[in-house]
mmCIF file of N, CA and C in Angstrom:
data_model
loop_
_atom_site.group_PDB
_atom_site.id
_atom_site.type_symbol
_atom_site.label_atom_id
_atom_site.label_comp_id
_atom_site.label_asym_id
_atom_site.label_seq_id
_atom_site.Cartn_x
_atom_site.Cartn_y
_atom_site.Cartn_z
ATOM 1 N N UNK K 1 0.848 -1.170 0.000
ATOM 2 C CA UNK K 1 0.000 0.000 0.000
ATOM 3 C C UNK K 1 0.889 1.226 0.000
ATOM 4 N N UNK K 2 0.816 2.133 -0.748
ATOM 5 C CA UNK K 2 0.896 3.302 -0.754
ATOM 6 C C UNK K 2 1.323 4.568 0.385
ATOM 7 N N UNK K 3 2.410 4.803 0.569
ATOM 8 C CA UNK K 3 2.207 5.941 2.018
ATOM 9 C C UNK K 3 1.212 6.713 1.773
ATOM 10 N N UNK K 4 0.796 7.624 0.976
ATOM 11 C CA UNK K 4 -0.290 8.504 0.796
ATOM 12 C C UNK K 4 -1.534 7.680 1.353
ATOM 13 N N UNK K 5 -1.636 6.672 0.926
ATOM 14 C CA UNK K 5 -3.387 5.678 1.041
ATOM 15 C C UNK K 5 -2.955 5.343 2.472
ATOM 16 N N UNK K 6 -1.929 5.075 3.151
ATOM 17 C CA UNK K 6 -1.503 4.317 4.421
ATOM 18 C C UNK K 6 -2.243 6.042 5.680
ATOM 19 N N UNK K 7 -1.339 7.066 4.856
ATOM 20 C CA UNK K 7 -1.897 8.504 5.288
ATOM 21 C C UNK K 7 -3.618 9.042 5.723
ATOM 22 N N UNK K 8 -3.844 8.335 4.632
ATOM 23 C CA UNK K 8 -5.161 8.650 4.382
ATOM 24 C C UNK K 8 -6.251 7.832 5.089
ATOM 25 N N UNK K 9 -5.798 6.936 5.762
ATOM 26 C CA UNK K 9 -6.194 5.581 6.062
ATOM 27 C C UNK K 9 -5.759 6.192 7.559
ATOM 28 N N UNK K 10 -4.736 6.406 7.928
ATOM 29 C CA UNK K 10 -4.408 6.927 9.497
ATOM 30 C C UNK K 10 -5.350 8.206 9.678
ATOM 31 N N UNK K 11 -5.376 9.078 8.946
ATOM 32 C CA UNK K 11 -5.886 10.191 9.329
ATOM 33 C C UNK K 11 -7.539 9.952 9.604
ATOM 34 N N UNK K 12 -7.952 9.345 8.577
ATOM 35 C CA UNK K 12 -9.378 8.949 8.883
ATOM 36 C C UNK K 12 -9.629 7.969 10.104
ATOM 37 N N UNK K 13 -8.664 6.962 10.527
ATOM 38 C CA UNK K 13 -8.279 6.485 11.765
ATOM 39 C C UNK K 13 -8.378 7.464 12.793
ATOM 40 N N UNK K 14 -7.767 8.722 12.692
ATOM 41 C CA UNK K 14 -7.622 9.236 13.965
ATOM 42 C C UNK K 14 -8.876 10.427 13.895
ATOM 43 N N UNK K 15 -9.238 10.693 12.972
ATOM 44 C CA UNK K 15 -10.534 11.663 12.985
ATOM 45 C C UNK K 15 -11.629 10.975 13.443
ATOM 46 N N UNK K 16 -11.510 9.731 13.350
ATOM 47 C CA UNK K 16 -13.004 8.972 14.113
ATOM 48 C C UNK K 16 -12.799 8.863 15.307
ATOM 49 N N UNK K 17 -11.471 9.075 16.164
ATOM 50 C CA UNK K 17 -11.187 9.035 17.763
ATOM 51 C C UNK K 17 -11.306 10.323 18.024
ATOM 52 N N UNK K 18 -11.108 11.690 17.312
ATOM 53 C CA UNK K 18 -11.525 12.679 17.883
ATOM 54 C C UNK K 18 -12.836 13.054 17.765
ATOM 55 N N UNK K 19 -14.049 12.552 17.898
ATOM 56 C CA UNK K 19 -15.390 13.221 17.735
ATOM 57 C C UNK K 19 -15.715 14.522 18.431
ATOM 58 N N UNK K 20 -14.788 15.327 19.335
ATOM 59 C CA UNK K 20 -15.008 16.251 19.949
ATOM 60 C C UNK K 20 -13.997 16.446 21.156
ATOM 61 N N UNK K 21 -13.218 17.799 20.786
ATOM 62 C CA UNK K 21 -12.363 18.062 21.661
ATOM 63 C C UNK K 21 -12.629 18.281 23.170
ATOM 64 N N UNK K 22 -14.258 18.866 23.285
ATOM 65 C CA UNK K 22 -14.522 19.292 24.675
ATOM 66 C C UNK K 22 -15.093 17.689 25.222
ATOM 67 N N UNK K 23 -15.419 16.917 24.117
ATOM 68 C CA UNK K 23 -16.273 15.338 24.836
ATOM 69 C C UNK K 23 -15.354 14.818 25.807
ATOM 70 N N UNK K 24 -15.791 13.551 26.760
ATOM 71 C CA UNK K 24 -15.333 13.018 27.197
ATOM 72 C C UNK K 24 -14.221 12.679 26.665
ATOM 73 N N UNK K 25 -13.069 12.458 27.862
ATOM 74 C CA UNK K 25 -11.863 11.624 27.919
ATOM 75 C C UNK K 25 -11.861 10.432 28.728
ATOM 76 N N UNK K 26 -12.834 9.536 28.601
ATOM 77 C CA UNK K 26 -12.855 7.966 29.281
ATOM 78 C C UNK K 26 -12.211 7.394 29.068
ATOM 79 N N UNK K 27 -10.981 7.469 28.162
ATOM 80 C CA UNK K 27 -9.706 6.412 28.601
ATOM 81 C C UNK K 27 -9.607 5.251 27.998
ATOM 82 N N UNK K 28 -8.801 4.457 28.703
ATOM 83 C CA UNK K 28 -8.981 2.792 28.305
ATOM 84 C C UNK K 28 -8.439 2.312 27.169
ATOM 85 N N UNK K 29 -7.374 3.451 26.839
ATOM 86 C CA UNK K 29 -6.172 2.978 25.136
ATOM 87 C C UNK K 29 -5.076 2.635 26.265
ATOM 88 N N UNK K 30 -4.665 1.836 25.592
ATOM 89 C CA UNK K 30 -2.668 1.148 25.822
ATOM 90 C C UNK K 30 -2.293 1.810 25.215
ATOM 91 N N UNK K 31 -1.514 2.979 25.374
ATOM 92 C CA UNK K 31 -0.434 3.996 24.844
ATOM 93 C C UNK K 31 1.015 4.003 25.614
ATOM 94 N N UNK K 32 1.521 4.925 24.180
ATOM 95 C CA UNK K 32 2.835 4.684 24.179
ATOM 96 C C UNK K 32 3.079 6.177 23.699
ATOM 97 N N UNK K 33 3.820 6.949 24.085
ATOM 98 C CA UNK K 33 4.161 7.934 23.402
ATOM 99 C C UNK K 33 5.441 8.187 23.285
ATOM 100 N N UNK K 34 5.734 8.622 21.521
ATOM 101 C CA UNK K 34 7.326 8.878 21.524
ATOM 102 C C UNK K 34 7.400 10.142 20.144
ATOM 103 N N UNK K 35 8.241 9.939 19.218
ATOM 104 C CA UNK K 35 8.071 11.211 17.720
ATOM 105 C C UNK K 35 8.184 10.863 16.835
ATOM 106 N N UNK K 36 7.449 11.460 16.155
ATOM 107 C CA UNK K 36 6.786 10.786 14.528
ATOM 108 C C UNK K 36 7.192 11.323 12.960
ATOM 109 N N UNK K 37 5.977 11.546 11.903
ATOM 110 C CA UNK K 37 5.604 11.954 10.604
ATOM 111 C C UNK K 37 4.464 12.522 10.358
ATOM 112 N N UNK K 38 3.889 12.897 8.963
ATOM 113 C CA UNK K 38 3.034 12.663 8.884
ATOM 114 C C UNK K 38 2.614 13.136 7.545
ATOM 115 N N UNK K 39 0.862 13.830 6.845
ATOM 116 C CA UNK K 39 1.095 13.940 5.467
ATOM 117 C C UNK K 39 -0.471 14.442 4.989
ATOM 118 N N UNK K 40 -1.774 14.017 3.881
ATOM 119 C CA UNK K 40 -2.343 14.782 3.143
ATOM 120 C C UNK K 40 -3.873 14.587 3.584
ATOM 121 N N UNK K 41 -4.968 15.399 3.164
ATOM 122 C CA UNK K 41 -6.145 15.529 2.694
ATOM 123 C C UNK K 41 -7.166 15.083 3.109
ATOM 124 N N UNK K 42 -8.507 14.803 2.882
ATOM 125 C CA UNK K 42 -9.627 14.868 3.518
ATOM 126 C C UNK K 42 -10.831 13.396 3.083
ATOM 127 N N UNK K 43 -11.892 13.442 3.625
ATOM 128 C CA UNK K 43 -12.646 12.284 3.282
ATOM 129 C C UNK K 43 -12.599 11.371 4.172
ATOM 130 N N UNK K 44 -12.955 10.395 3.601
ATOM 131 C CA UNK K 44 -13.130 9.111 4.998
ATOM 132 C C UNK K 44 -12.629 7.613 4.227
ATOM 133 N N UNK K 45 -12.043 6.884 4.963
ATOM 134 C CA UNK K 45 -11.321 5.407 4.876
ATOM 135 C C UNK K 45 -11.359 4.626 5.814
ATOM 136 N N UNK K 46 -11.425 3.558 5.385
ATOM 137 C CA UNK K 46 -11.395 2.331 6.059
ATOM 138 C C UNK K 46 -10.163 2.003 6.855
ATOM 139 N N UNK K 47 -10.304 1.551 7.775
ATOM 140 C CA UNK K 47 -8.855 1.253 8.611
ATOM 141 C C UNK K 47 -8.295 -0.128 7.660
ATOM 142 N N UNK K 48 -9.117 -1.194 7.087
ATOM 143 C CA UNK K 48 -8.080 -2.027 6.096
ATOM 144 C C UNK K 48 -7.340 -1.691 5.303
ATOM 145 N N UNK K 49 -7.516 0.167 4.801
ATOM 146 C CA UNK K 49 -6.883 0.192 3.780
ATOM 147 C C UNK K 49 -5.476 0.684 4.799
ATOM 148 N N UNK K 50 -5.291 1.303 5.411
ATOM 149 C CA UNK K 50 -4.401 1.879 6.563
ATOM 150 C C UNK K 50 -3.367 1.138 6.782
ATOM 151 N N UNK K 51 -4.030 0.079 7.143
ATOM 152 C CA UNK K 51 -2.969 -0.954 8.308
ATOM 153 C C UNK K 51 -1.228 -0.799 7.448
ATOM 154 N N UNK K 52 -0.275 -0.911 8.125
ATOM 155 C CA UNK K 52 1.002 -0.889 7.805
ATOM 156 C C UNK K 52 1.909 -1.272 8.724
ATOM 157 N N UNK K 53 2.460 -2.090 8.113
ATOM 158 C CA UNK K 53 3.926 -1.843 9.505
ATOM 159 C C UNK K 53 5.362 -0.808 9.485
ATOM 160 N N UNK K 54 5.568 -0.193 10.282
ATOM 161 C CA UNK K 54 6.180 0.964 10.163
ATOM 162 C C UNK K 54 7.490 0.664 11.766
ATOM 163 N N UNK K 55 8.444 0.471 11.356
ATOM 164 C CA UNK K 55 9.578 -0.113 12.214
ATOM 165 C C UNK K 55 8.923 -0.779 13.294
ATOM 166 N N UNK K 56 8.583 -1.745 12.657
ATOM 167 C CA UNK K 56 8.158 -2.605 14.168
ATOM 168 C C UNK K 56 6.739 -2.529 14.032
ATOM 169 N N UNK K 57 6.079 -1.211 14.084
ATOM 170 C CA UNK K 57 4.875 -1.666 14.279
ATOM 171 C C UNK K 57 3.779 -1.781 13.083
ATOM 172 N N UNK K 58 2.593 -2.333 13.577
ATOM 173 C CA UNK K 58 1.915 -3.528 13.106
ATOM 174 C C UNK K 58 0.245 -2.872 13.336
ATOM 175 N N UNK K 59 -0.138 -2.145 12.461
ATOM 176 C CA UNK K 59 -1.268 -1.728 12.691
ATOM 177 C C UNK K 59 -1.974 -0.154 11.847
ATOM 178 N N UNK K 60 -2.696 0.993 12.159
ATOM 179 C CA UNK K 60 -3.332 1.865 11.186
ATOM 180 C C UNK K 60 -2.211 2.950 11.866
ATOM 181 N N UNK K 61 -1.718 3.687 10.290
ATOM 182 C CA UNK K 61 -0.945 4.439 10.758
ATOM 183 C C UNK K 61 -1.399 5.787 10.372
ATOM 184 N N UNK K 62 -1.503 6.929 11.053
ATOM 185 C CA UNK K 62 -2.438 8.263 10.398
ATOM 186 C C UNK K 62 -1.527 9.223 10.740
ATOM 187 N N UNK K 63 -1.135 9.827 9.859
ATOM 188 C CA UNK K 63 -0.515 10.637 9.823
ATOM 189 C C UNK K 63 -0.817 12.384 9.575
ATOM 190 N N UNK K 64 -0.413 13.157 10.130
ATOM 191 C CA UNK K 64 -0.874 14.894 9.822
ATOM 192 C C UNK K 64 0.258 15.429 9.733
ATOM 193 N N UNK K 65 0.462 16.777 8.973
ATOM 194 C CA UNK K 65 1.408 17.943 8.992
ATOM 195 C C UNK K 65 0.343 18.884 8.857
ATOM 196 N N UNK K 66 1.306 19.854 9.800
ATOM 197 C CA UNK K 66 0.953 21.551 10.583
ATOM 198 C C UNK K 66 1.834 22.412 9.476
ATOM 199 N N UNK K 67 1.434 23.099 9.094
ATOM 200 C CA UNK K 67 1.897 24.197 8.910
ATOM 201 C C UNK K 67 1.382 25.931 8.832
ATOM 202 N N UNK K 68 1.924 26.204 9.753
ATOM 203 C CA UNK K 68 0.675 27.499 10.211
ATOM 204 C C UNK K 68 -0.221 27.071 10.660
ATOM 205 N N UNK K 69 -1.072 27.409 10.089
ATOM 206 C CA UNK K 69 -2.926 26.727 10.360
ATOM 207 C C UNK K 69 -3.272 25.724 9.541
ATOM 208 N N UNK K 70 -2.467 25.347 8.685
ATOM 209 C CA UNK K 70 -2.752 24.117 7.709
ATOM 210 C C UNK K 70 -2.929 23.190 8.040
ATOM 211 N N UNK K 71 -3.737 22.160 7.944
ATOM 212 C CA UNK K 71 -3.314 20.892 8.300
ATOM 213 C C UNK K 71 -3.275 19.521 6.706
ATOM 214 N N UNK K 72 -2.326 18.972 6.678
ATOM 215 C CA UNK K 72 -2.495 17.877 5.667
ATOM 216 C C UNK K 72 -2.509 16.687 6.181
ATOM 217 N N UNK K 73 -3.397 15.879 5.792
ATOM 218 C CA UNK K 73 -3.964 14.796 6.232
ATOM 219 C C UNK K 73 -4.578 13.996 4.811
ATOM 220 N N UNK K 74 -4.214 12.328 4.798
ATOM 221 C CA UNK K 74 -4.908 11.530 4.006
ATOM 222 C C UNK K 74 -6.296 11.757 4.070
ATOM 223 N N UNK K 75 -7.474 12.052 5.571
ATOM 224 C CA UNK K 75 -8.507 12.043 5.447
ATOM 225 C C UNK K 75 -9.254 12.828 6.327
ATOM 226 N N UNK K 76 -9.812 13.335 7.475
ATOM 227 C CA UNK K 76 -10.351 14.271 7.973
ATOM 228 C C UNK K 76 -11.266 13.283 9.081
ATOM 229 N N UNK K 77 -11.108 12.214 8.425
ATOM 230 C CA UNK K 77 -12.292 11.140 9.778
ATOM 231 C C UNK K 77 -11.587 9.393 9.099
ATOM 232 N N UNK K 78 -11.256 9.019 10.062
ATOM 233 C CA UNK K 78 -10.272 7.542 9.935
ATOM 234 C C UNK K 78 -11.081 7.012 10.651
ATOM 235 N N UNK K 79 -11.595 5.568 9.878
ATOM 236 C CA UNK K 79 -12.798 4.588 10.270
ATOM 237 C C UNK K 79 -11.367 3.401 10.884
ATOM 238 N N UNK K 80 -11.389 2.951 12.074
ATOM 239 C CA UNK K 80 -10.971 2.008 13.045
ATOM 240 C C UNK K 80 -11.178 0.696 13.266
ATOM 241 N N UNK K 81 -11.359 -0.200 13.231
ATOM 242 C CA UNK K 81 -11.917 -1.564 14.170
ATOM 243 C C UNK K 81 -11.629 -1.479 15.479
ATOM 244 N N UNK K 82 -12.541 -1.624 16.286
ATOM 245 C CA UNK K 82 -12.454 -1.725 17.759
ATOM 246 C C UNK K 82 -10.942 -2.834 17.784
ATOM 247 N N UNK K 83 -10.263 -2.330 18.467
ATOM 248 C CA UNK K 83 -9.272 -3.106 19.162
ATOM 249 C C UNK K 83 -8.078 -3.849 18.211
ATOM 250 N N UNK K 84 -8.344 -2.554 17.195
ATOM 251 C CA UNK K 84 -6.787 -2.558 16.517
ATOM 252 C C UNK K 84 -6.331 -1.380 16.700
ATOM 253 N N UNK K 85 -5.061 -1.568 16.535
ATOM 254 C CA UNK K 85 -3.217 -1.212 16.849
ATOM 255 C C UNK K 85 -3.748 -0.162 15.919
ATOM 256 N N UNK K 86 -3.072 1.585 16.789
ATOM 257 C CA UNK K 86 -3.198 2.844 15.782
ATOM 258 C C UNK K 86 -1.629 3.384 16.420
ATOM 259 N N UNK K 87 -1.558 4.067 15.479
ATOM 260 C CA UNK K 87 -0.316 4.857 15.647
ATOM 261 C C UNK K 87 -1.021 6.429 14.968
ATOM 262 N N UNK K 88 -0.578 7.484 15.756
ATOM 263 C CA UNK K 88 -0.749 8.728 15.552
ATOM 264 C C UNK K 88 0.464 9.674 15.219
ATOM 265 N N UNK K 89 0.568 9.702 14.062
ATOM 266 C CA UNK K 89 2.373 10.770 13.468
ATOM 267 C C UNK K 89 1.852 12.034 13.535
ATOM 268 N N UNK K 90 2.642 13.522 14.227
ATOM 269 C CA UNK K 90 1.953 14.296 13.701
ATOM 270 C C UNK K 90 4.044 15.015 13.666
ATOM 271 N N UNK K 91 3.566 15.877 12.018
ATOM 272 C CA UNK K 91 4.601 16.813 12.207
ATOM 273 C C UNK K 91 4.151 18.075 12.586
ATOM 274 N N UNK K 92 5.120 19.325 12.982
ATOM 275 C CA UNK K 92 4.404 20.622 13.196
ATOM 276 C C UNK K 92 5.522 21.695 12.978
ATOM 277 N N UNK K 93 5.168 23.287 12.654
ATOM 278 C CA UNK K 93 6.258 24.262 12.537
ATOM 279 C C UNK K 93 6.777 24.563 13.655
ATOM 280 N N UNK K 94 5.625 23.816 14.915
ATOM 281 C CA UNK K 94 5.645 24.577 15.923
ATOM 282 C C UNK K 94 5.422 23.764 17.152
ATOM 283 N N UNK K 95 6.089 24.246 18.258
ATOM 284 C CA UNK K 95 5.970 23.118 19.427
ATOM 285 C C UNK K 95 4.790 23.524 19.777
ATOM 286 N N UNK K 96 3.992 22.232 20.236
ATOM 287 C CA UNK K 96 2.770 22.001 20.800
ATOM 288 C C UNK K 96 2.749 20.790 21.305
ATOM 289 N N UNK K 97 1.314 20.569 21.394
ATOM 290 C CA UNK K 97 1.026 18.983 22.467
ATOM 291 C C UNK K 97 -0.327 18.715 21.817
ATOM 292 N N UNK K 98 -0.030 17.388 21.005
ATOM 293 C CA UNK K 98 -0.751 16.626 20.192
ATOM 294 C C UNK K 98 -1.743 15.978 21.183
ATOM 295 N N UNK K 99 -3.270 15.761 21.032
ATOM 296 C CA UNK K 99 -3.926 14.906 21.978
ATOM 297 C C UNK K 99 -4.845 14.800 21.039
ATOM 298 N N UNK K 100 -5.300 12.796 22.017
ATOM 299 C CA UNK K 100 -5.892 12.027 21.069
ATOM 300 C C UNK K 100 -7.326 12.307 21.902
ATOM 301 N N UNK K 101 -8.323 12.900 22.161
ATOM 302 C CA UNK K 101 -9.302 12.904 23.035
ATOM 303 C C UNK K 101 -9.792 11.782 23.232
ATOM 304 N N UNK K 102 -10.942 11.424 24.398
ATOM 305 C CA UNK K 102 -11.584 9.938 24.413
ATOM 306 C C UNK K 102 -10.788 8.945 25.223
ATOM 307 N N UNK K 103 -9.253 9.246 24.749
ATOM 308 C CA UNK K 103 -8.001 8.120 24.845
ATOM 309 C C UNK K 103 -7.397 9.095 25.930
ATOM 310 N N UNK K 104 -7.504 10.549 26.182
ATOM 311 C CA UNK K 104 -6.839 11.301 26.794
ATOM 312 C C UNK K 104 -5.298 11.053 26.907
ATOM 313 N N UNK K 105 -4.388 10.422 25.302
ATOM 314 C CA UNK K 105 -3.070 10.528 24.980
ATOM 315 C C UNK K 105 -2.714 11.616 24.370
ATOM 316 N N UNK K 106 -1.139 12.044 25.099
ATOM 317 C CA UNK K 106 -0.725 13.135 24.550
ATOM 318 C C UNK K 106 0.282 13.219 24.085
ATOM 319 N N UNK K 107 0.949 13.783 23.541
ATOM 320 C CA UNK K 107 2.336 13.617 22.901
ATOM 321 C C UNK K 107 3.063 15.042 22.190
ATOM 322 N N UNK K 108 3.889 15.480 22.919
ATOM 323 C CA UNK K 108 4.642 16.603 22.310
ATOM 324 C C UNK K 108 5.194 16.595 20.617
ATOM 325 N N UNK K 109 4.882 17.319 20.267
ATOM 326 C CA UNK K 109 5.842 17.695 18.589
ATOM 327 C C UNK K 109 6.221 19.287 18.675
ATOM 328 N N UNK K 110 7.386 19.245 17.541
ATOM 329 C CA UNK K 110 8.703 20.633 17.476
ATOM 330 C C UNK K 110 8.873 20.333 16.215
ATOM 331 N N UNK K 111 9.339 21.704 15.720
ATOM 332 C CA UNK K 111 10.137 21.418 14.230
ATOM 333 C C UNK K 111 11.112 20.135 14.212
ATOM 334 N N UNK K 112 11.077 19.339 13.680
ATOM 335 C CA UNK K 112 12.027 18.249 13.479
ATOM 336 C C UNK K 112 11.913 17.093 14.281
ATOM 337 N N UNK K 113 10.956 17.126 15.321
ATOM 338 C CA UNK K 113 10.813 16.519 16.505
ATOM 339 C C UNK K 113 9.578 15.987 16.480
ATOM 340 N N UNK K 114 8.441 14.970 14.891
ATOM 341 C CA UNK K 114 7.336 14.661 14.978
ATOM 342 C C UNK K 114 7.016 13.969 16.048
ATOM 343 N N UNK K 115 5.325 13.745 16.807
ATOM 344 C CA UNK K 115 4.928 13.279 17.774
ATOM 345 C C UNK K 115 4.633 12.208 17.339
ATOM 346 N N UNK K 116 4.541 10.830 17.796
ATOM 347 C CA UNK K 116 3.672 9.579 17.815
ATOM 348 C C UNK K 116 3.361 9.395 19.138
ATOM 349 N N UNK K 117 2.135 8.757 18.550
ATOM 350 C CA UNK K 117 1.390 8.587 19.367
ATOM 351 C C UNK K 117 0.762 6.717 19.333
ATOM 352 N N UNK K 118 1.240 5.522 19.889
ATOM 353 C CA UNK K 118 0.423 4.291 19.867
ATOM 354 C C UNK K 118 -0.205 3.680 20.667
ATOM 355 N N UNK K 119 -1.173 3.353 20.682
ATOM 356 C CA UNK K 119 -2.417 2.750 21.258
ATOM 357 C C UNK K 119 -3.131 2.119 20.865
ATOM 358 N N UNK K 120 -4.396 1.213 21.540
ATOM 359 C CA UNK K 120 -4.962 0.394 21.052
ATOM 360 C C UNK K 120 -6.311 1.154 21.174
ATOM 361 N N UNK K 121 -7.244 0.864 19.800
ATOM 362 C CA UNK K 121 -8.354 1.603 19.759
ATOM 363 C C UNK K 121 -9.276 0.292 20.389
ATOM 364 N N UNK K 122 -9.589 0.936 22.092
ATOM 365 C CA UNK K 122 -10.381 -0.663 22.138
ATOM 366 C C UNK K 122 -11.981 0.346 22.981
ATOM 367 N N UNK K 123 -11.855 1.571 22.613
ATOM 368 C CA UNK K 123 -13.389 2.329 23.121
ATOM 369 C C UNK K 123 -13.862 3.025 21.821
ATOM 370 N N UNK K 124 -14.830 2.422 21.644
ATOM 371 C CA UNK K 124 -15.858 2.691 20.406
ATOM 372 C C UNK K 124 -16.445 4.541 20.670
ATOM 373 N N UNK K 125 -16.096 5.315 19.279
ATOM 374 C CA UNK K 125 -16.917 6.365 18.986
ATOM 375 C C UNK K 125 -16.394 6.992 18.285
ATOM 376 N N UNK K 126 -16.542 8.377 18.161
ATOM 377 C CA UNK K 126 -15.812 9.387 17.253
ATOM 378 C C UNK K 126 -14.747 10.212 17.786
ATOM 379 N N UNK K 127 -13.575 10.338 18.279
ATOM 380 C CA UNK K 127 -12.638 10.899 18.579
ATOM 381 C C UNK K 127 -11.861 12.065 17.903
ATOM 382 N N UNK K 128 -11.289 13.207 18.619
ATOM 383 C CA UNK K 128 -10.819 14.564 18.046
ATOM 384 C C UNK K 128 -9.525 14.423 18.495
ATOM 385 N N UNK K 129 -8.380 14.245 16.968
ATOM 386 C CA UNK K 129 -7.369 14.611 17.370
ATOM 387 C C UNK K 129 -6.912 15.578 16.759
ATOM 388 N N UNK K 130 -6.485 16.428 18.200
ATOM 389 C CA UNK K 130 -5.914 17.830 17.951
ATOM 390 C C UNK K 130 -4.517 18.464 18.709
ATOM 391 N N UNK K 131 -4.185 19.511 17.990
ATOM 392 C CA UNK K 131 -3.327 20.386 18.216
ATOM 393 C C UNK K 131 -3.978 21.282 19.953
ATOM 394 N N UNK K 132 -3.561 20.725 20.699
ATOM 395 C CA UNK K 132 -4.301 20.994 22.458
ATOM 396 C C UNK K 132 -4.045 22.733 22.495
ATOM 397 N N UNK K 133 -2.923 23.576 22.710
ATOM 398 C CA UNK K 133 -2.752 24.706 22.675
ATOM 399 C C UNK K 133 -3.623 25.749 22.111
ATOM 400 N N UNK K 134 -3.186 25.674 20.718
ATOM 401 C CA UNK K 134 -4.017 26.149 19.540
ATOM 402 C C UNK K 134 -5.588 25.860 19.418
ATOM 403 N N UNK K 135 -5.526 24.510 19.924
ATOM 404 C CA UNK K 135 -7.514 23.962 19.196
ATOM 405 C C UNK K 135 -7.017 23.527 18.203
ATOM 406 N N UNK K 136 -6.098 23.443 17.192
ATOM 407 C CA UNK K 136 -6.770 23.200 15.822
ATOM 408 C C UNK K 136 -6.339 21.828 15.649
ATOM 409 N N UNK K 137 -7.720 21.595 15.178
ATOM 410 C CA UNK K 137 -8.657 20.026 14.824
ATOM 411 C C UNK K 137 -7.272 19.222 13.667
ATOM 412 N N UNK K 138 -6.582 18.019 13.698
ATOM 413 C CA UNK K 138 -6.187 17.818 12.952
ATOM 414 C C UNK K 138 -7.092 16.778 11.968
ATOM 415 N N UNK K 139 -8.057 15.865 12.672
ATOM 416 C CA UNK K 139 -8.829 14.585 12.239
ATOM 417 C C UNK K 139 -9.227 14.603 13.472
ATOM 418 N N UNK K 140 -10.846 13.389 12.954
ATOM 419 C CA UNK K 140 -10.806 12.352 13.499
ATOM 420 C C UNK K 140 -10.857 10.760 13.788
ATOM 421 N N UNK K 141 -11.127 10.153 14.719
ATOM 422 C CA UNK K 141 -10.831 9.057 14.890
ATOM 423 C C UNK K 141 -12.422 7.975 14.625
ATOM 424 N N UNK K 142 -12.940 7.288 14.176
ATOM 425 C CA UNK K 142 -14.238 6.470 13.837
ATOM 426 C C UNK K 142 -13.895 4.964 14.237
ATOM 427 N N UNK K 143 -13.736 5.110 15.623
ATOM 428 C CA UNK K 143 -13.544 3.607 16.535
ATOM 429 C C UNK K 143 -15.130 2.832 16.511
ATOM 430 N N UNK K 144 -15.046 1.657 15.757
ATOM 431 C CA UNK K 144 -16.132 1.086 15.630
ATOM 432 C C UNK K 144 -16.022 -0.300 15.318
#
């Protein structure tokens, strides 16, 4: 598969976990946080098309880049299977603190310094992942 479709496939992954930045943060992901990638555009995908392994890991990889107020993303809402393996890349111009809402994971990114973010999507709904400082919405997450 394609990095762009793998992109596009994460981002719509992680736009279905953010359904709302102010919603609940009930928890209940296995996370890991460390620094990432990331990449384009909008729409919605299936987490089969996603899945990738990416050094080691084994599961939907969604990726975003910041720039200014920009955001690029494969998709704008990433459709999940309950209780598969996500990884969250985000790059940025700018230091901030990446959060996955729902999952209440967070993860710092800097110029040069992308965030990841891995966990297991095992709580069903729509999730907002965003840029915490700023607000701005990168995707979300469609755990289902």
């Amino acid at each position: 598969m394609s990095r762009s479709r793998r992109l596009v496939v994460g981002v719509l992954a992680v736009c279905c976990l953010l359904g709302g930045c102010g919603g609940g943060d009930e928890g209940g992901g296995t996370a890991t946080t460390t620094a990432a990638t990331s990449t384009s555009s909008g729409g919605a995908t299936s987490s089969t098309e996603a899945a990738s392994t990416t050094a080691g890991f084994s599961g939907v990889v969604v990726e975003a880049k910041v720039t200014g107020n920009q955001v690029e993303t494969a998709s704008r809402r990433v459709r999940i299977d309950l209780g598969q393996k996500v990884r969250v890349q985000v790059e940025a111009d700018r230091a901030e603190e990446v959060h996955v809402h729902g999952y209440d994971l967070k993860g710092d990114v800097a110029p040069g310094k992308p965030a990841v973010i891995d966990f297991t999507a095992n709580v069903p709904g729509v999730f907002e992942v965003e840029l915490e400082v700023s607000g701005l919405k990168l995707f979300e997450l469609q755990v289902q």
